[in-house]
Coordinates of C-alpha atoms in Angstrom, one line a residue:
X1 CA 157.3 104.5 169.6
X2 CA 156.6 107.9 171.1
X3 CA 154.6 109.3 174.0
X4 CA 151.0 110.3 173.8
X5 CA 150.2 112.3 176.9
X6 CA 146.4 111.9 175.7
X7 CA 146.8 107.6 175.8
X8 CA 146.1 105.6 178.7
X9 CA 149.4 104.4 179.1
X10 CA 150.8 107.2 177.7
X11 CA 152.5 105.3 175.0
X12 CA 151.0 104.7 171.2
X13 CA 151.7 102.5 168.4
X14 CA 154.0 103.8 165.7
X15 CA 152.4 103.5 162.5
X16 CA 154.5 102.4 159.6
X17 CA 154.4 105.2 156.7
X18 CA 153.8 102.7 153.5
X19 CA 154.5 105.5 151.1
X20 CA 158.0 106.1 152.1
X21 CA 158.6 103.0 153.0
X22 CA 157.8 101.3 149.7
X23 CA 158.0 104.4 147.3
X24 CA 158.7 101.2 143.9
X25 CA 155.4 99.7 144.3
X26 CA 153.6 102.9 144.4
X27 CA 155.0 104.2 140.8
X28 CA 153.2 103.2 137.9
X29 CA 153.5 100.0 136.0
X30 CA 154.2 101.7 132.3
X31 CA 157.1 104.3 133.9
X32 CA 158.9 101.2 135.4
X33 CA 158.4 99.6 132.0
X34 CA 160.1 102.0 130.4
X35 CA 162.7 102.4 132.5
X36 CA 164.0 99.1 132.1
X37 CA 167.0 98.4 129.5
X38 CA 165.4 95.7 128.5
X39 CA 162.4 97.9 126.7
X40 CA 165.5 100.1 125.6
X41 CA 166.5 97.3 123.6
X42 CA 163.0 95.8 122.4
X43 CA 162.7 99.3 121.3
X44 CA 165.8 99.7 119.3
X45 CA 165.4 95.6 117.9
X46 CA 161.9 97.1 116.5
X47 CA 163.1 100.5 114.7
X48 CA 166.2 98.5 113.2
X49 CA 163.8 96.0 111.8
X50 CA 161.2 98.6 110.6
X51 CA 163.5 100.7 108.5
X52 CA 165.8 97.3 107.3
X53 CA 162.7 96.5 106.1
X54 CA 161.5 99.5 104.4
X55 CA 164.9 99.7 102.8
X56 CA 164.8 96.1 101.7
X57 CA 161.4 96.4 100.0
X58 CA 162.3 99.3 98.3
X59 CA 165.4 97.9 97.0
X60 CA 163.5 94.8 95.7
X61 CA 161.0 97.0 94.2
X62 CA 163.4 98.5 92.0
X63 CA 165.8 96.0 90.9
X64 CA 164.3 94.0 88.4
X65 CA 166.7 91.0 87.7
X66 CA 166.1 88.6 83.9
X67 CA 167.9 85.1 84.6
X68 CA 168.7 82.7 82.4
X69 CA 165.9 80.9 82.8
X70 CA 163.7 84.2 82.2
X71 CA 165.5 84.4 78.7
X72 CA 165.3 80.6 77.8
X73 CA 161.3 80.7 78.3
X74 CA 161.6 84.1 75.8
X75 CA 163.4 82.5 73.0
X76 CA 161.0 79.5 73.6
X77 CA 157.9 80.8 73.7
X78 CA 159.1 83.1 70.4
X79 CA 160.5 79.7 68.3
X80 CA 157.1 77.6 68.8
X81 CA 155.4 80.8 67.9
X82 CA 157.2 81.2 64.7
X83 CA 159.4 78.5 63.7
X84 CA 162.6 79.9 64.3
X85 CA 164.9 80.9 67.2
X86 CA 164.9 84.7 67.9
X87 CA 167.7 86.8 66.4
X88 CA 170.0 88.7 68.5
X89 CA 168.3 92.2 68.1
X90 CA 165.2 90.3 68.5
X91 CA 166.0 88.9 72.0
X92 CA 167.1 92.6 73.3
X93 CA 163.5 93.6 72.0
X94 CA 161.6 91.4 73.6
X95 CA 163.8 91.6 77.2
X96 CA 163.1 95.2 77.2
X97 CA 159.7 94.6 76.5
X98 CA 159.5 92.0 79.5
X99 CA 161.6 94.8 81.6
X100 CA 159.3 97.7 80.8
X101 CA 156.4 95.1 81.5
X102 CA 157.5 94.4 84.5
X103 CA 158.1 98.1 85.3
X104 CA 154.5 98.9 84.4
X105 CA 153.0 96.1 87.0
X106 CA 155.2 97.3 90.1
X107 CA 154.0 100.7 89.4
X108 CA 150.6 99.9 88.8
X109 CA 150.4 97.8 92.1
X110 CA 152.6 100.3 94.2
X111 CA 149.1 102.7 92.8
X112 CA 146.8 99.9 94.0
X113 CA 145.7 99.6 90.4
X114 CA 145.0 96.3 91.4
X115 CA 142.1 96.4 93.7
X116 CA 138.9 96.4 92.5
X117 CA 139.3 95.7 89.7
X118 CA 136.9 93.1 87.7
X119 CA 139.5 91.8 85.1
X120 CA 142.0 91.9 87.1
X121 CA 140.2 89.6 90.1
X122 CA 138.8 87.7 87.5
X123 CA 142.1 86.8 85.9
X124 CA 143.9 85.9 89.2
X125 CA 140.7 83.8 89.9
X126 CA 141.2 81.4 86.8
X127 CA 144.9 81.5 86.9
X128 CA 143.9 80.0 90.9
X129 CA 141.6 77.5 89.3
X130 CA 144.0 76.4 86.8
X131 CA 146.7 75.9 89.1
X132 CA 144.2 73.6 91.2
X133 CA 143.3 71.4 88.7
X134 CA 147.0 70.8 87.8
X135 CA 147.2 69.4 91.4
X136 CA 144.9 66.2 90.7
X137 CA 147.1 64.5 88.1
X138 CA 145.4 62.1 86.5
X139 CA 144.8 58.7 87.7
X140 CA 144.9 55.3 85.7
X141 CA 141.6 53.3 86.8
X142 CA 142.0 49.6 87.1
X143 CA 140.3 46.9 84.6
X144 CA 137.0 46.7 87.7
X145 CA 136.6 50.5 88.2
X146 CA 136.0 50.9 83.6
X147 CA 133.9 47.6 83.7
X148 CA 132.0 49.8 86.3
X149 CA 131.9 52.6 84.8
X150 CA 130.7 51.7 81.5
X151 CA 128.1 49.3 82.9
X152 CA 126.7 52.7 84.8
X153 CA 127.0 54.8 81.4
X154 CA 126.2 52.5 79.0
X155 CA 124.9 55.2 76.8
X156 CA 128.0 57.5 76.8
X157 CA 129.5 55.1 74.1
X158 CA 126.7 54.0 71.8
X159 CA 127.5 53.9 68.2
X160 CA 125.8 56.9 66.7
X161 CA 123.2 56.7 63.9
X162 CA 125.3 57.5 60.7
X163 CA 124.7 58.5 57.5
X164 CA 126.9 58.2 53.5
X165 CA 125.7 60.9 50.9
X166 CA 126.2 62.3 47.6
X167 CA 125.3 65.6 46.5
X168 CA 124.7 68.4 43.9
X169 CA 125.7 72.0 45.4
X170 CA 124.9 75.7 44.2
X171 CA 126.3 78.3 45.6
X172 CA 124.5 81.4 46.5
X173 CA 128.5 83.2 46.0
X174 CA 128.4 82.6 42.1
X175 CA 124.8 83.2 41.1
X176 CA 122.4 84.8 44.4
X177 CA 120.6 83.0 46.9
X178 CA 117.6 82.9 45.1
X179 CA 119.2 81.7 41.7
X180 CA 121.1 79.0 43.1
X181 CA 117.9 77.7 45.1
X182 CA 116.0 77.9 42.0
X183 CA 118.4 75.9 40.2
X184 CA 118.7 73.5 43.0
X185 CA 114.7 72.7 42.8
X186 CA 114.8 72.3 39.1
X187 CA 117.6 69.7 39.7
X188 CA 115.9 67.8 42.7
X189 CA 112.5 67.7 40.3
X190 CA 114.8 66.3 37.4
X191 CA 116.8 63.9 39.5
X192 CA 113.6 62.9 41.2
X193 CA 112.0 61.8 37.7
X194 CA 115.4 60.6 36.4
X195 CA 115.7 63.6 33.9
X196 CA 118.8 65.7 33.2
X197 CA 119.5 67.8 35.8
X198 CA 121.6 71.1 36.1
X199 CA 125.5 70.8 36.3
X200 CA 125.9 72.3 40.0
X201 CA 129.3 74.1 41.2
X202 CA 132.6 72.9 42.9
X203 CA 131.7 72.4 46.7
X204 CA 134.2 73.4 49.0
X205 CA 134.1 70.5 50.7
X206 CA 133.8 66.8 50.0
X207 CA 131.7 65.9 47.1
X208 CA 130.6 62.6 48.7
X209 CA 129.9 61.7 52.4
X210 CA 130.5 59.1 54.0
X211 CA 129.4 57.4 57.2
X212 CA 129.0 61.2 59.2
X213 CA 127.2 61.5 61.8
X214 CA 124.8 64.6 62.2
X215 CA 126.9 66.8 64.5
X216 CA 129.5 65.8 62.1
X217 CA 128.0 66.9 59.0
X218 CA 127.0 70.1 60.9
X219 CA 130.7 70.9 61.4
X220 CA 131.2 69.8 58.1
X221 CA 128.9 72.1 56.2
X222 CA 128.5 75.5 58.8
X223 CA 126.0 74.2 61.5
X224 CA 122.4 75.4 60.4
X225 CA 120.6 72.4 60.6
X226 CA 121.6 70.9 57.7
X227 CA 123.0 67.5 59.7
X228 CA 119.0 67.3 60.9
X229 CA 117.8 67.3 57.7
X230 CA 119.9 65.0 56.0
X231 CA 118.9 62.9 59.0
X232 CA 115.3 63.3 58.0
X233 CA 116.0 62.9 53.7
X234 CA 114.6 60.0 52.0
X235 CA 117.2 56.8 51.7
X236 CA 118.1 56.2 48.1
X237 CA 116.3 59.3 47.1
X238 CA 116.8 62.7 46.0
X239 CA 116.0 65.5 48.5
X240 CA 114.8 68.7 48.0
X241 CA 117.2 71.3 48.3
X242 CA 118.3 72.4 51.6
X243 CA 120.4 74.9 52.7
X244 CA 123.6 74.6 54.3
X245 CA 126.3 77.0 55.3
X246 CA 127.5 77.3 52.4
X247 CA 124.7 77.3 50.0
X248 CA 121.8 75.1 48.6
X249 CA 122.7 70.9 48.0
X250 CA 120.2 68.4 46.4
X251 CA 121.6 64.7 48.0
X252 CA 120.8 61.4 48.2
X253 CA 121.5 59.4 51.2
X254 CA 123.6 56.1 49.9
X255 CA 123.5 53.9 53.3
X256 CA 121.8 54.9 56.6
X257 CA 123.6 53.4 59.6
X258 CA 121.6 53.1 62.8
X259 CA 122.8 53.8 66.4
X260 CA 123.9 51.1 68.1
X261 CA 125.5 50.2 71.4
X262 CA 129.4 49.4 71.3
X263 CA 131.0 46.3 73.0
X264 CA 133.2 47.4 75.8
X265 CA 136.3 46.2 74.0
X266 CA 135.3 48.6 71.4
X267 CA 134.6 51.3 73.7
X268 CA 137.6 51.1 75.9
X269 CA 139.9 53.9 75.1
X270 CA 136.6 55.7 75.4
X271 CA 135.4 54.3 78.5
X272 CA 138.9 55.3 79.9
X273 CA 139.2 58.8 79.0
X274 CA 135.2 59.2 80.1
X275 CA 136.5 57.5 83.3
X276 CA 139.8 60.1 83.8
X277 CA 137.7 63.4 83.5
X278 CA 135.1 62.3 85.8
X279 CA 137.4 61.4 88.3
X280 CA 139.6 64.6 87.7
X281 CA 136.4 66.3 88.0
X282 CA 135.4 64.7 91.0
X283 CA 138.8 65.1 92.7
X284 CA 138.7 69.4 91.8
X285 CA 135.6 69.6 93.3
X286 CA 136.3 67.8 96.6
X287 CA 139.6 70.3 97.2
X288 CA 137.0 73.2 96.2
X289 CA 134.4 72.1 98.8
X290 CA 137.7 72.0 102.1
X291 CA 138.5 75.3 100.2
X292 CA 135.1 76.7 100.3
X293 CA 134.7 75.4 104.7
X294 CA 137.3 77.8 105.4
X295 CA 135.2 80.6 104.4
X296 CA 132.4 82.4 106.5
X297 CA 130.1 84.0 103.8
X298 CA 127.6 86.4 105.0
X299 CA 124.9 87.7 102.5
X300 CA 123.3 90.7 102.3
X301 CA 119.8 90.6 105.0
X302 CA 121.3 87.4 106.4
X303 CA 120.8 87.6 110.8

């Protein structure tokens, strides 16, 4: 305390100076931060880690290492491709090809070659969808779960409508389009009134059908609607020539099997592969749709 001759008493309070008293808590937070070892060492801990790890990514970018198991899945894939195991020289090859393949990829992604890139996103997106349907491996459905599901799809395994044929072909190849339909009239007319008819040529295929049905006749003879119309030909009859994939045919349907519905003993192994794939099916899409809630979309216009 000291004297005030202007007080009353002529004694005042002494009043503490804060600053000097307390001159730590005035300095600010960040320059105490730093002055601490601990935030020396932080510091230090972070640049070590930093540059390890530039290093280290460098380095892994370029060494490329081929294990054994990289070489056994070369001369694999090269003896189911051609029969034979590869030769020596042929081995080197394709390892330097797998080398300077992989050489090519670091670069190109170390370039961003990657991004944006349609084929490229498109590719990584089926190679994603592939590797999710591996993931539902395929369950065996009990004897009530194929009793259900062929009482619910019944017409999934109906015997289809089939039909046996034989047949006189000309081929547009040997003699023109327009000669070999030509001939192919004068033989339906002739066969028609039970006359002599033109020798045809050597069909590629079978000479007599039998029991096809129409998508398979369609495979069968090049899918032009050939199948429909030996569908729709007379039974016991000679046709009028109709052109297949491979040229004109006069036939005559020999037996005409209708559609019918099959047992579900006969339609097991059916039933049970129907059965697999729809579950499969059903499994994919349920891991797509807790894929697709993880996801915010937002569309353009949308508030």
């Amino acid at each position: 305390m000291y004297r005030d001759p202007l007080s009353d008493n002529g004694w005042d309070s002494v009043t503490p100076n804060r600053d000097a008293a307390t001159p730590a808590l005035r300095r600010p937070l960040l320059a105490r931060i730093l002055r601490e070892p601990l935030t020396h060492f932080v510091a230090i801990g972070i640049a070590i880690f930093g540059i390890s790890h530039v290093i280290e990514e460098r380095q892994s970018r370029y060494n490329i290492a081929v294990s054994d198991a990289d070489l056994t899945r070369i001369a694999n894939t090269y003896t189911q491709q051609y029969g034979a195991p590869p030769s020596l020289q042929q081995m080197r090859t394709m390892v330097d090809n797998q080398v300077r393949e992989e050489i090519y990829l670091r670069e190109g992604l170390a370039l961003g070659l990657d991004k944006n890139d349609e084929i490229v996103r498109r590719r990584i997106a089926q190679k994603f969808d592939f590797l999710q349907q591996d993931q539902a491996a395929p369950r065996e459905p009990s004897e009530a779960q194929l009793r259900a599901w062929y009482d619910g799809n019944r017409a999934r395994f109906t015997e289809p409508a089939r039909r046996s044929f034989e047949q006189r072909f000309y081929s547009p190849d040997q003699r023109g389009d327009a000669a070999a339909k030509a001939l192919a009239t004068s033989a339906a007319n002739g066969l028609g009134s039970g006359q002599t008819a033109p020798s045809g040529d050597s069909f590629p295929g079978p000479g007599t059908v039998v029991a096809l049905a129409a998508d398979e006749v369609e495979r069968v003879f090049g899918g032009t609607g050939f199948g429909a119309a030996v569908f729709a030909a007379p039974v016991r009859q000679w046709s009028q020539p109709l052109r297949s994939g491979f040229g004109w045919h006069v036939i005559r349907v020999t037996e005409a099997r209708p559609a019918h519905p099959r047992s579900f003993d006969e339609a097991r192994d059916d039933v049970r592969r129907d059965w697999i794939e729809a579950d499969r099916r059903k499994r994919n899409d349920a891991v797509w749709q807790t894929l697709r809630a993880r996801y915010a979309v937002t569309l353009p216009g949308a508030q």
